Structure formats: structure tokens, C-alpha cells
mmCIF file of C-alpha atoms in Angstrom:
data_model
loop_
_atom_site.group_PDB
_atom_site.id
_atom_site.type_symbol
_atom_site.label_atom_id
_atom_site.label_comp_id
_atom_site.label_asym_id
_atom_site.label_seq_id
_atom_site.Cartn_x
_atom_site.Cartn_y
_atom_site.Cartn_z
ATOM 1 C CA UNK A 1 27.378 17.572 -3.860
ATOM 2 C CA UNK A 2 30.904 17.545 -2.825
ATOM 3 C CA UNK A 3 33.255 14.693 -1.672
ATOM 4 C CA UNK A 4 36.457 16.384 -0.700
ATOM 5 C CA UNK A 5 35.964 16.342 2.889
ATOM 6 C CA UNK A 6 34.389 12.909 2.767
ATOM 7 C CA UNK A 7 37.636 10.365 3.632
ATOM 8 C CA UNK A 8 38.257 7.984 0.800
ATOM 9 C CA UNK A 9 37.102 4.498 1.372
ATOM 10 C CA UNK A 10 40.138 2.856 3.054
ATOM 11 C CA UNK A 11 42.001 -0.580 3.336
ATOM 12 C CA UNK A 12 44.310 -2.046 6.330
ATOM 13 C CA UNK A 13 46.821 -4.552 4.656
ATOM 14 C CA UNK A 14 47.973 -7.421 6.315
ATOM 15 C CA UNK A 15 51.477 -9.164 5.394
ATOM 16 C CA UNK A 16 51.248 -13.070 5.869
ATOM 17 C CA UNK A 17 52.647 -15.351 4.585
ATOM 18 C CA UNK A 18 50.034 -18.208 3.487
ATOM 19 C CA UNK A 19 47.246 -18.499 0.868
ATOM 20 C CA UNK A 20 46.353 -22.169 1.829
ATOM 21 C CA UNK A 21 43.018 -21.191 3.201
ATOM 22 C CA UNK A 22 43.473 -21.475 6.875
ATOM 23 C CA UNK A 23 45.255 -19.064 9.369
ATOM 24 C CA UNK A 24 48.396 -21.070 10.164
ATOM 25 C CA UNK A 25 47.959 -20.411 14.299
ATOM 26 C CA UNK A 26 48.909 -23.407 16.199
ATOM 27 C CA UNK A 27 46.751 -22.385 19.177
ATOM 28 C CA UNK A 28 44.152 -20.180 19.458
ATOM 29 C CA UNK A 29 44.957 -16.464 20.937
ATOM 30 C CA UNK A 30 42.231 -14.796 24.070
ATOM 31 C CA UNK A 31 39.596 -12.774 22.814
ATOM 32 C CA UNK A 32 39.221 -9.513 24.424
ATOM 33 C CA UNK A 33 36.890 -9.355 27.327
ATOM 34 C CA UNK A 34 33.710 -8.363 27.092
ATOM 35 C CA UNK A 35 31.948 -4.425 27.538
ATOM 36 C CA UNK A 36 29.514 -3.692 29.439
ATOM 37 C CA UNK A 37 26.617 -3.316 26.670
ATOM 38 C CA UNK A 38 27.014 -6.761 25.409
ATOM 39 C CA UNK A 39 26.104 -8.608 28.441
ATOM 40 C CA UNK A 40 25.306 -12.020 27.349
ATOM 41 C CA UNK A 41 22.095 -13.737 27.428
ATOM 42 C CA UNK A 42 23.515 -17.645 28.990
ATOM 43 C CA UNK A 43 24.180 -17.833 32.335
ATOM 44 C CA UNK A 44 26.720 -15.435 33.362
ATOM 45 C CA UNK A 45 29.147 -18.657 34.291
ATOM 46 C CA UNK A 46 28.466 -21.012 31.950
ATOM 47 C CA UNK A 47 30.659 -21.551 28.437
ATOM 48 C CA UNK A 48 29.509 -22.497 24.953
ATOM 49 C CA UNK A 49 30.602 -25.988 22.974
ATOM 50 C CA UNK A 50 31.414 -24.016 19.595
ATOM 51 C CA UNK A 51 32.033 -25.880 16.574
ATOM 52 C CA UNK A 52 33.479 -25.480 13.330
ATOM 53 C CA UNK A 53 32.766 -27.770 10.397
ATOM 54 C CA UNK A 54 34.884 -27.494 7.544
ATOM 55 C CA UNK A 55 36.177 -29.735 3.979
ATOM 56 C CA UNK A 56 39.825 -29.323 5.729
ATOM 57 C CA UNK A 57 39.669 -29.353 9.750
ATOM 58 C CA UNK A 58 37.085 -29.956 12.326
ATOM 59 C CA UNK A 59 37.307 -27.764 15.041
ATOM 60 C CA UNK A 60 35.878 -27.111 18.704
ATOM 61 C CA UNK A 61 36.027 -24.522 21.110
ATOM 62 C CA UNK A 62 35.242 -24.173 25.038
ATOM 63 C CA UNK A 63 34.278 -20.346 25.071
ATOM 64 C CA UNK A 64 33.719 -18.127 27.785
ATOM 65 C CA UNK A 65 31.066 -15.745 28.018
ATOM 66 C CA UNK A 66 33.205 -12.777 27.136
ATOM 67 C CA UNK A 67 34.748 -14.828 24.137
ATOM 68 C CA UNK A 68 37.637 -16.189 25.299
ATOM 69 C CA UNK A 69 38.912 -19.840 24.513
ATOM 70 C CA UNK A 70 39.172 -21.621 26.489
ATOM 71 C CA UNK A 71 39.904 -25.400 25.482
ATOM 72 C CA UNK A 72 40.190 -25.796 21.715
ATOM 73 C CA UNK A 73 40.973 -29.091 19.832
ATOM 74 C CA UNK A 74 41.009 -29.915 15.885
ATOM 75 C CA UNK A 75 41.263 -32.800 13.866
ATOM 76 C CA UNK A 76 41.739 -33.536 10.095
ATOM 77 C CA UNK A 77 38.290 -33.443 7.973
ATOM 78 C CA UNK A 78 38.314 -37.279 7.622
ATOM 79 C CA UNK A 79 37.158 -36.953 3.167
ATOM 80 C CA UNK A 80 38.323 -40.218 1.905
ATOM 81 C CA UNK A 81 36.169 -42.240 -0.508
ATOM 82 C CA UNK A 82 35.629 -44.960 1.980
ATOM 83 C CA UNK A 83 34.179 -42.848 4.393
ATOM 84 C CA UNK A 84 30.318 -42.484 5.442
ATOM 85 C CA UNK A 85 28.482 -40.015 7.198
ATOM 86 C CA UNK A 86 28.170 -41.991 10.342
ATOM 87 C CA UNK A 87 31.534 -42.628 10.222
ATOM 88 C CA UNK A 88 32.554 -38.657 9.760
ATOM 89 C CA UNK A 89 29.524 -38.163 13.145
ATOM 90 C CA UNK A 90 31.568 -40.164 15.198
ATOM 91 C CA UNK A 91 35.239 -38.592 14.319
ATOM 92 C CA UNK A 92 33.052 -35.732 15.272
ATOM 93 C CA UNK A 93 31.090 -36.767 18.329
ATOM 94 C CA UNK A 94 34.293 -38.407 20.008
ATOM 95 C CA UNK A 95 36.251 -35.059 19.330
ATOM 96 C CA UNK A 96 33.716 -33.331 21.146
ATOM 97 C CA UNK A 97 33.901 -35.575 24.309
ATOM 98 C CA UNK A 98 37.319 -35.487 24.312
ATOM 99 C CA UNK A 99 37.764 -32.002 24.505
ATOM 100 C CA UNK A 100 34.609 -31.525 27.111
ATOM 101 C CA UNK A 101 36.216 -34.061 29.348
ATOM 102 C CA UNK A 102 39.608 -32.153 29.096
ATOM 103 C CA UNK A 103 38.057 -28.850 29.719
ATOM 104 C CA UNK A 104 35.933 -30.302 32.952
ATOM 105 C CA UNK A 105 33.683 -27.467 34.582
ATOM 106 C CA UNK A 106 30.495 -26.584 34.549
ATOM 107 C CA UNK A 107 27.996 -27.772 32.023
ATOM 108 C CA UNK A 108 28.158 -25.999 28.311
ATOM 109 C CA UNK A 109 24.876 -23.208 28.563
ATOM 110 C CA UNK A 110 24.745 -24.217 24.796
ATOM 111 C CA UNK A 111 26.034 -25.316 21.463
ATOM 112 C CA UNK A 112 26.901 -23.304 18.322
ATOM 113 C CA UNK A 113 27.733 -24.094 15.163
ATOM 114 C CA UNK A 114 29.669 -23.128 11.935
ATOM 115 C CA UNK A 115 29.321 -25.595 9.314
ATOM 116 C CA UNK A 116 29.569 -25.482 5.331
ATOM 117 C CA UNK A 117 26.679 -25.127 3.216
ATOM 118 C CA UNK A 118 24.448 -25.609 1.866
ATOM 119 C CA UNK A 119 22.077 -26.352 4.430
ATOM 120 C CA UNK A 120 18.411 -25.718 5.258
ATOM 121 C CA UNK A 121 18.039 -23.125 7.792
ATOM 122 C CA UNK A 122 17.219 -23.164 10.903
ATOM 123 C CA UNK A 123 17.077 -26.566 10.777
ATOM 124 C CA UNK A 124 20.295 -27.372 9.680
ATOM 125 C CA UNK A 125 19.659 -30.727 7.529
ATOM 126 C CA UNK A 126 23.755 -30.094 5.898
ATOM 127 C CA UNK A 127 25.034 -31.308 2.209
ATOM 128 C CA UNK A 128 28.879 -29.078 2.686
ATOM 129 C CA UNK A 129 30.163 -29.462 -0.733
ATOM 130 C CA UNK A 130 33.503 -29.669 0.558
ATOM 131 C CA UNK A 131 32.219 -32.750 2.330
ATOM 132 C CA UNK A 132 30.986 -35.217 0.322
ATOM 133 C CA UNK A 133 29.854 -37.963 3.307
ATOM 134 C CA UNK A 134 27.319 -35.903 4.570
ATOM 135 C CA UNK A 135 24.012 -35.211 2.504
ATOM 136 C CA UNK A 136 20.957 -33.634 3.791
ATOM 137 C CA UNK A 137 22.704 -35.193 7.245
ATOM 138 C CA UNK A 138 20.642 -33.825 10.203
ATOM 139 C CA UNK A 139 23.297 -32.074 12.091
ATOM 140 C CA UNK A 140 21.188 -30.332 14.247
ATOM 141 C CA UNK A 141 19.501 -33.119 14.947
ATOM 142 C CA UNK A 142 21.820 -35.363 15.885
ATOM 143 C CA UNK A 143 23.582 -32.223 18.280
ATOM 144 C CA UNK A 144 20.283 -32.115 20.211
ATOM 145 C CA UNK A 145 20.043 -35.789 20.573
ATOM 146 C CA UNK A 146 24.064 -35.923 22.191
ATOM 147 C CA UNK A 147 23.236 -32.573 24.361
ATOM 148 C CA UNK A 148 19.565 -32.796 24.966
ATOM 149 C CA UNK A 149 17.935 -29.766 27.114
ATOM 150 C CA UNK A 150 20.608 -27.414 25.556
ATOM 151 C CA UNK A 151 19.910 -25.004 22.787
ATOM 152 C CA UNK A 152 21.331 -26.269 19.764
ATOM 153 C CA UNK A 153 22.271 -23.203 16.773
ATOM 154 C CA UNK A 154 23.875 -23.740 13.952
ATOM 155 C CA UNK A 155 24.896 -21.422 11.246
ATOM 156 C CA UNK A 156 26.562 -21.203 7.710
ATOM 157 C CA UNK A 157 30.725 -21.021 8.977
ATOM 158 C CA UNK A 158 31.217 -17.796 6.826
ATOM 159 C CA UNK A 159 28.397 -16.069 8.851
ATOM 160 C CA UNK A 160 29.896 -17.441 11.740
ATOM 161 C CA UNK A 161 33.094 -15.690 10.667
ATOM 162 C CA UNK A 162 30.943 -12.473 10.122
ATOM 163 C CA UNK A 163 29.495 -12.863 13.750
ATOM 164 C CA UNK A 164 32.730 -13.443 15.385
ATOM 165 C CA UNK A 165 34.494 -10.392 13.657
ATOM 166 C CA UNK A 166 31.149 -8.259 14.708
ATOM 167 C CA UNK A 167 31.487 -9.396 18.467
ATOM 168 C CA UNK A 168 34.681 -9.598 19.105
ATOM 169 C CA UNK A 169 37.003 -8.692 15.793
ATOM 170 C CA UNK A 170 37.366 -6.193 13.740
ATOM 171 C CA UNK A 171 33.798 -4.864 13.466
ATOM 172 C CA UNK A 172 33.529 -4.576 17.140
ATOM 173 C CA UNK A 173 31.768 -1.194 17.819
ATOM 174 C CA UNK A 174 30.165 -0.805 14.848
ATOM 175 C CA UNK A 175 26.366 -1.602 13.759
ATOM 176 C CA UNK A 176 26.764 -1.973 10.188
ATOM 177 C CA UNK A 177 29.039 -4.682 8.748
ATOM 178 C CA UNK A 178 29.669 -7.265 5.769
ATOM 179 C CA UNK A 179 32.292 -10.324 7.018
ATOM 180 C CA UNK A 180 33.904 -12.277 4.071
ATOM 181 C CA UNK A 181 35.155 -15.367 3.856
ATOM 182 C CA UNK A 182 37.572 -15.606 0.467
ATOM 183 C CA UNK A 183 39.416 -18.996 0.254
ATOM 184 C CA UNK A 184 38.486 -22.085 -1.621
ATOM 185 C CA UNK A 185 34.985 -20.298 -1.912
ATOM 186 C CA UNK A 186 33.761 -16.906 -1.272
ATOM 187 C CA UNK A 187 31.062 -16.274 1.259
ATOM 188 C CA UNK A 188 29.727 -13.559 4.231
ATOM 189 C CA UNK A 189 27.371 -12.672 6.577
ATOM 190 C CA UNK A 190 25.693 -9.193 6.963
ATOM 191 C CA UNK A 191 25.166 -7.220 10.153
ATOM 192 C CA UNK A 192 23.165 -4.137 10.206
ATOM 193 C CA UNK A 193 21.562 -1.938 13.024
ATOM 194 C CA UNK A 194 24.125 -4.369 14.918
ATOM 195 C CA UNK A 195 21.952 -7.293 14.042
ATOM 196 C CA UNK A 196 22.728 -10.266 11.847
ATOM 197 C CA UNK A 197 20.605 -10.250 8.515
ATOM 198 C CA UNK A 198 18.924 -13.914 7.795
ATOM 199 C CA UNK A 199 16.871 -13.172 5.157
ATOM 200 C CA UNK A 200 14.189 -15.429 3.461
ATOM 201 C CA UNK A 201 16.196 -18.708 3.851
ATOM 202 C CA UNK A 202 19.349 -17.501 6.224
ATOM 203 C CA UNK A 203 21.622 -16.783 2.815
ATOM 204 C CA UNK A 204 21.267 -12.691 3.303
ATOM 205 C CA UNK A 205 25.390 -11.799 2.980
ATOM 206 C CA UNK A 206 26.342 -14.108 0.532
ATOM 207 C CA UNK A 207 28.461 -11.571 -1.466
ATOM 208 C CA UNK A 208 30.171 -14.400 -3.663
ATOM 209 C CA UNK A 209 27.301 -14.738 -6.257
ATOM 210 C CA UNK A 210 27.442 -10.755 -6.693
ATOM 211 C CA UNK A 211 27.826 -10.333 -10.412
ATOM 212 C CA UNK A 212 31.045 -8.637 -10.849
ATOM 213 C CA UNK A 213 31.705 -9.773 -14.970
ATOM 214 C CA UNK A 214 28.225 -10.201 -16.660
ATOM 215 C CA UNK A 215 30.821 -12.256 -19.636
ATOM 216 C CA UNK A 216 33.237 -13.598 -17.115
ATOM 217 C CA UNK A 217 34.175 -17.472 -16.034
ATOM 218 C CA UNK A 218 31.270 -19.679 -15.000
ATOM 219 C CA UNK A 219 30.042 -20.408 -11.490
ATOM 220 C CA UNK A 220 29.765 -23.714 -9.658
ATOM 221 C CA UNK A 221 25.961 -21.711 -8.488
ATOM 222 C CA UNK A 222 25.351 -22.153 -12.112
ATOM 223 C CA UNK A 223 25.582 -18.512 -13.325
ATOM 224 C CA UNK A 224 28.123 -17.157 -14.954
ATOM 225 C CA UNK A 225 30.729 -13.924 -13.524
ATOM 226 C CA UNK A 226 29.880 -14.112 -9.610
ATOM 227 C CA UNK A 227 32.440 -12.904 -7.385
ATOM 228 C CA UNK A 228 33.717 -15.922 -6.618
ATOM 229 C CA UNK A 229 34.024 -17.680 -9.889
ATOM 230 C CA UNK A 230 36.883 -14.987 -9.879
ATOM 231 C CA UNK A 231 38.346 -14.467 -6.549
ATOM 232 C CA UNK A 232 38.193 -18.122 -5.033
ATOM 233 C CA UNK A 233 41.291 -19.830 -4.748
ATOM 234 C CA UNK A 234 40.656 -22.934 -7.078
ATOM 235 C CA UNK A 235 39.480 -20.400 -9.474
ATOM 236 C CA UNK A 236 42.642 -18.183 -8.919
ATOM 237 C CA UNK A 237 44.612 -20.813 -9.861
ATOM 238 C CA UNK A 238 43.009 -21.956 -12.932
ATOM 239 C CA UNK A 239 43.404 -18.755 -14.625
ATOM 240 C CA UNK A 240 46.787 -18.508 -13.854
ATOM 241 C CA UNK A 241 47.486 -21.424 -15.318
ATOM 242 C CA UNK A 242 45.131 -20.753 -18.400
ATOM 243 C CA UNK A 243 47.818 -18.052 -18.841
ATOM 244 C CA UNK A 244 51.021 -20.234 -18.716
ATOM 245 C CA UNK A 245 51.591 -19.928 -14.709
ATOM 246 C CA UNK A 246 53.401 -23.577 -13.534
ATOM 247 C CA UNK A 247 52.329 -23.643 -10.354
ATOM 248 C CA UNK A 248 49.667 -25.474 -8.457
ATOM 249 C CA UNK A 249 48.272 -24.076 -5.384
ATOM 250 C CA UNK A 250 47.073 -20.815 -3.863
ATOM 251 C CA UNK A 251 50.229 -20.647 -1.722
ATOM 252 C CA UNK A 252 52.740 -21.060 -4.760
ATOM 253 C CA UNK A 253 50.502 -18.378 -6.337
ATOM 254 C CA UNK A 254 51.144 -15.925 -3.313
ATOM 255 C CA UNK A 255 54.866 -16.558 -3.248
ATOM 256 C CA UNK A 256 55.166 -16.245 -7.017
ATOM 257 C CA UNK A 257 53.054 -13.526 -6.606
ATOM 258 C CA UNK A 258 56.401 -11.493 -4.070
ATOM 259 C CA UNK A 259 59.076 -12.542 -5.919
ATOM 260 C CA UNK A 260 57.357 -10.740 -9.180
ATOM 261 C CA UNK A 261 55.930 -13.395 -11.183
ATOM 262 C CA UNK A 262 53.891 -11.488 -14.205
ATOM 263 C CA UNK A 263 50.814 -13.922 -13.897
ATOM 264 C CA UNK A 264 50.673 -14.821 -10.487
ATOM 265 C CA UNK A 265 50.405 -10.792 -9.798
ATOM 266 C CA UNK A 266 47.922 -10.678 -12.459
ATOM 267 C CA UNK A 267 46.086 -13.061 -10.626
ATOM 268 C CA UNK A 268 46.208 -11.362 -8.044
ATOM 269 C CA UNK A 269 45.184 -7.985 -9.346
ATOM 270 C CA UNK A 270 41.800 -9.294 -10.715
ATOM 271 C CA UNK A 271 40.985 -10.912 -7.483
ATOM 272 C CA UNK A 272 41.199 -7.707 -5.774
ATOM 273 C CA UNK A 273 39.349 -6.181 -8.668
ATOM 274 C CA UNK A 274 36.591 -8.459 -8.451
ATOM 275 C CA UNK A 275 36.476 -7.997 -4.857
ATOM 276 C CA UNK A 276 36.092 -4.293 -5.080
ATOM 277 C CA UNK A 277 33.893 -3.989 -7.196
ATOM 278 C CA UNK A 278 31.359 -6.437 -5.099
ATOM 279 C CA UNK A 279 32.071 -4.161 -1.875
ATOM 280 C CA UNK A 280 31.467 -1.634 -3.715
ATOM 281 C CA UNK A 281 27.841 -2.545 -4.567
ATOM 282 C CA UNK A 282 27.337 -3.880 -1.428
ATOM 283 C CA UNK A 283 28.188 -0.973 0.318
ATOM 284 C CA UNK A 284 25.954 1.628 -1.883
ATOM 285 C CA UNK A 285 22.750 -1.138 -1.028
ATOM 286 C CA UNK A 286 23.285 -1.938 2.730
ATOM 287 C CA UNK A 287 25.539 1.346 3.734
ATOM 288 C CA UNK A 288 28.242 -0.015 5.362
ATOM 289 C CA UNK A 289 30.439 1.388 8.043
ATOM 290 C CA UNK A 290 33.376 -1.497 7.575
ATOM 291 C CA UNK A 291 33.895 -4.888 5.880
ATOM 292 C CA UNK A 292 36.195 -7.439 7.122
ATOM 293 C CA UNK A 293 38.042 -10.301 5.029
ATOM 294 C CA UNK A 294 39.496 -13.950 6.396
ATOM 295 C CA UNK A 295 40.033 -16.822 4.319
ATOM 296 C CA UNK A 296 43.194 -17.770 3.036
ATOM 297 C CA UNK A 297 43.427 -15.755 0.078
ATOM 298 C CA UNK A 298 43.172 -12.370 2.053
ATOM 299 C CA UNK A 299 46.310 -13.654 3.773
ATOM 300 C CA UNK A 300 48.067 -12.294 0.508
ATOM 301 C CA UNK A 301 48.021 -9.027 1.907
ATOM 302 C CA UNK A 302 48.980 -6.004 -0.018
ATOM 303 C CA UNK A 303 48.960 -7.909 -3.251
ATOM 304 C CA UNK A 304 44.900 -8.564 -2.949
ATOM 305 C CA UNK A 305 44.222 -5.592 -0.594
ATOM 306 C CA UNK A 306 46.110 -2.447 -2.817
ATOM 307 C CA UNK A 307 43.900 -3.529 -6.043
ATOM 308 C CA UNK A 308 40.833 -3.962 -4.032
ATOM 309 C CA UNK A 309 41.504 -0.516 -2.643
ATOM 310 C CA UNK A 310 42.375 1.156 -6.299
ATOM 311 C CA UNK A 311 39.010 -0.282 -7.558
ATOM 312 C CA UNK A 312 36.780 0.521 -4.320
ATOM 313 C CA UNK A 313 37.973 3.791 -4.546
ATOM 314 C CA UNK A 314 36.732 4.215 -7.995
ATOM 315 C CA UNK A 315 33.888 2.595 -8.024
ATOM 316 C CA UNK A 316 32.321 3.901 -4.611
ATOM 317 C CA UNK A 317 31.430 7.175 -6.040
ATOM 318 C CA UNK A 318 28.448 8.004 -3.079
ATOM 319 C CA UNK A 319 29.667 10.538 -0.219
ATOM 320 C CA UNK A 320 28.384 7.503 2.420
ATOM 321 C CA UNK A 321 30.307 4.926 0.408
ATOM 322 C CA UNK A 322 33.575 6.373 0.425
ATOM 323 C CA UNK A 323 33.284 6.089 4.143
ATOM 324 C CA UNK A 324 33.636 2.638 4.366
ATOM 325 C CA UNK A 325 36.816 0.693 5.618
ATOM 326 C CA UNK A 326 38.216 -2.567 4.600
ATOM 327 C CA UNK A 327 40.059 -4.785 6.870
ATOM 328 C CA UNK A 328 41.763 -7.845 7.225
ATOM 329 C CA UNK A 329 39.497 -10.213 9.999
ATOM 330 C CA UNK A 330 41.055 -9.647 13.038
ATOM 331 C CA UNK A 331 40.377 -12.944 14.766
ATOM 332 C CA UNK A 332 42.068 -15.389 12.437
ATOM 333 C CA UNK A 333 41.028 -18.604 12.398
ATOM 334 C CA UNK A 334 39.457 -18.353 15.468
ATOM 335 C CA UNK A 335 36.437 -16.390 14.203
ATOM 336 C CA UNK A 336 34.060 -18.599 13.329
ATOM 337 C CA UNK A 337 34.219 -20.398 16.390
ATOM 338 C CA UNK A 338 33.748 -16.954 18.485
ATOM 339 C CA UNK A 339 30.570 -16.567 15.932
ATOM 340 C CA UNK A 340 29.416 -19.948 16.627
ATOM 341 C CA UNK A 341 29.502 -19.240 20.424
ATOM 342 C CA UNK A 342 27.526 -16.143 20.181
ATOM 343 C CA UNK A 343 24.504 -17.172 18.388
ATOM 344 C CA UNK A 344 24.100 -18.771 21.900
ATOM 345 C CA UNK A 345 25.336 -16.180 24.161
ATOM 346 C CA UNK A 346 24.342 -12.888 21.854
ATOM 347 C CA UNK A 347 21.502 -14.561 20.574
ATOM 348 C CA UNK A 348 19.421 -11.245 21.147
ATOM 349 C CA UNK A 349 21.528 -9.980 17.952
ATOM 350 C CA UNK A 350 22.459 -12.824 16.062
ATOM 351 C CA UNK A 351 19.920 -15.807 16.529
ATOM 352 C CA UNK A 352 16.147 -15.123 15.063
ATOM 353 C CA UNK A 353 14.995 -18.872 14.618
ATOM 354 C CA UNK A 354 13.771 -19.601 18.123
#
């Protein structure tokens, strides 16, 4: 078997300037309209309520049916000590009015949701560890109970990132697909036969507990070497500073990073490792046609992406491998919420619970 006229797998960089986890836009771009084939399955009129639940931000959406936002509105994760998980609903629940009364119209045909996990699935009982108010909180639940008579879907946010990339981002076209999420964690979602892949207990994707160092750091999941013991943020940090680095966050890691510090590259270089190697595996299991990174690590560009590429190169050694193409997510921070609005309107693809 031969691989000289099979292409290489490939990587499109992306120069930006921020590690800090979150896509720096201050409002959210249009999504291209929809095609023909994905007609949606809501009322041809009516938008989604799309929400994004996060340690950092708390984000929601008005989206049209083709995926276009139309009303969005975020406010600071509200994390100190003092405060409850009733108090973090309602910081929630009067966000959500506000921005429905600003956007006016017709009645949301749904509600979608992104949140952190873990969670139980479908039924969305949520313990974010990034979130320390809410455990087991029932934020399905409680959605249902502030929108009753509208479907209520709620997701893990970096498959919500996954969807939103499939549907309208950078895997739009193509049936099989892996979205990442790489920031203070490392998480995906997995699309294949242009379907999203829920597995036993809606976890199929998760690509950060991929074993990628057998004797390497150990993992908040418990194990020891996952993918994102190396390659989160937090973690990216750590090591850096294990090797005499002075800095303190992902972003002065990046910029170090440029102007040539020795460690912060090196940093740098076995995130992209890491994150190579997992694609690599994950492509040879679940044949992949493209994966797609967000999160504010990826936002390092070539300094992630050129390692990643050196290392999928060498370690995707099957003809169908090599075909696969890396990409920075294409929808920035405004994937997830996209995602979160088509489990309602593409829920023929991506919603198998009900």
C-alpha cells in the first residue's frame, strides 16, 4: 500500500492574539444562511432562546432558523463564595427576560442549551466544576418550568461547540467530524454519518481523557496522562512554571511564547504534541474527514497548530488518516450558542433523547 498520492493530513493556522479562553469578539458576527438540505425542523419563522453556561460568562442568543443572531446578551459568571444556586438561577433567569423583551417577536419555537459538565444526560441535573453554586441543580427542570409547552435541550457546551462548527462552521458540508474545545479544560463532541454521537451516557467525543502519556501528569478525571492533563491551560501553565517560566496566565504564556521565550514555546510544543497525537487516534477509530479546535488556547495559532501538525503527520500513518484536516473553529465564540440552537431546530441530526 502506497501513500504518495494520499494528501498529508493538514492544519489551517490562525494568528490571534489571546489565550485567555474566550474569543475576545465584542458582538457576535451573522452566521451564514442556511442551504437548502438543512431545512429545519421548528417552525420556519420562529427563533431559538440559546444559552451558554460557562465558569466565566453567561451567555444568550436570539437565533434564527438559518443561524443567525439575532439578539445576544452576556453577563459575568456570578462565582463568589457568597453565592447560592438560586441566587446564580436568577442572574440567569432575569438575563434571559431581558434579552427576550429586547428582542420582541414572535414566541422562541424552543430552548437550547450549552452548559458545563458534568451533568446527567438527557436530563440535565448540572454540577459544572467551574461553577461551584450549582450541584446536581435541575437545569432542565427549572427551563421547562420558566418556558412551559416549549422543548427544552440541553447539552454539554463543548458538544455544543462541536454542533455549531458542524452546522454552520467549519465542518459545514462534511458528515464526519470531531469539535474540540481546548481552554481551561479539554473537551468535544463527535459527528459522524452527519449525526451527533451520544453514546451510553451523552459523553461519546470527549477526546480530553484520551491517553496521550501512559507516565505523564495526573488528571483531575483521576487517571493519569489524558490529553488534557497536558494541553489545558491551567495545566499549561503549571509546567511552565515547574520549569522556571515567571509568568502566570495562559495569555502571558502565548505572548512569551512570540517574543521567543525557551519555556513558554516548550509549552507550547507539547500541547500541540499531545494534541496530535489524540487526533491522531481518534481519527484511525472514527475516520474523520476534519476536526475543528476553539477554546482559548487554540487562539495561539501557529505556535500550537505547527507541532500538532508535525506530530499528526507522523503519527497518522493509515492512507484514510492522512486525509484528515485540522482547523481552527470558525465560529468563535459564537459556536456553542449556534449548537445550542440546533439541537432544537436540527434536532433530526443532533437531538436523540426525545
Amino acid at each position: 500500500m502506497t501513500s504518495t498520492l494520499v494528501p498529508r493530513p493538514t492544519v489551517e493556522t490562525a494568528t490571534v492574539g489571546d489565550a485567555s479562553g474566550e474569543v475576545r469578539t465584542p458582538v457576535p458576527g451573522p452566521v451564514p444562511a442556511a442551504s437548502a438540505r438543512t431545512a429545519p425542523v421548528a417552525d420556519a419563522g420562529a427563533p431559538v432562546l440559546a444559552i451558554d453556561i460557562g465558569g466565566t460568562k453567561l451567555a444568550a442568543a436570539v437565533v434564527e432558523p438559518g443561524g443567525r443572531i439575532a439578539v445576544y446578551d452576556r453577563v459575568p459568571t456570578p462565582n463568589n463564595p457568597s453565592m447560592d444556586a438560586e441566587g446564580l438561577w436568577r442572574t440567569l433567569a432575569a438575563m434571559l427576560e431581558k434579552l427576550l423583551a429586547e428582542a420582541g417577536g414572535p414566541r422562541p419555537a424552543g430552548v437550547g442549551v450549552g452548559c458545563g459538565g458534568p451533568m446527567t444526560w438527557p436530563d440535565a441535573r448540572v454540577s459544572p466544576l467551574n461553577i461551584p453554586a450549582w450541584r446536581d441543580f435541575p437545569l432542565r427542570d427549572r427551563l421547562r418550568e420558566t418556558f412551559p409547552g416549549l422543548p427544552v435541550r440541553v447539552h454539554n457546551d463543548a458538544i455544543c461547540l462541536a454542533i455549531g462548527e458542524h452546522w454552520r462552521g467549519a465542518g459545514r458540508g462534511r458528515d464526519n467530524m470531531l469539535g474540540m474545545v481546548v481552554s481551561t479544560g479539554v473537551g468535544g463532541g463527535l459527528i459522524l454519518n452527519g449525526h451527533l454521537i451520544d453514546g451510553a451516557s451523552g459523553n461519546a467525543g470527549h477526546i480530553g481523557h484520551i491517553i496521550v502519556d501512559p507516565d505523564g501528569p495526573p488528571c483531575g478525571c483521576g487517571g493519569r496522562g489524558c490529553l488534557e492533563a497536558i494541553a489545558r491551560g491551567p495545566g499549561l501553565v503549571n509546567w511552565a512554571r515547574e520549569q522556571g517560566w515567571p509568568g502566570a496566565t495562559g495569555v502571558d504564556l502565548a505572548s512569551d511564547a512570540r517574543r521567543g521565550h525557551p519555556v513558554a514555546q516548550a509549552a507550547m510544543r507539547r500541547a500541540g504534541r499531545a494534541l496530535g497525537l489524540a487526533i491522531a487516534s481518534a481519527t484511525h477509530l472514527c475516520d474523520l474527514e476534519v476536526v475543528s479546535i476553539g477554546g482559548g488556547i487554540s487562539q495561539a495559532g501557529a505556535l500550537l497548530f505547527e507541532p500538532l501538525e508535525e506530530t499528526l503527520r507522523t503519527y497518522a500513518r493509515m492512507d484514510y488518516a492522512r486525509k484528515v484536516s485540522v482547523v481552527p473553529a470558525a465560529l468563535g465564540q459564537t459556536a456553542g450558542l449556534v449548537g445550542a440552537a440546533a439541537l432544537v431546530f436540527e434536532a433530526e441530526r443532533y437531538w436523540s433523547a426525545d
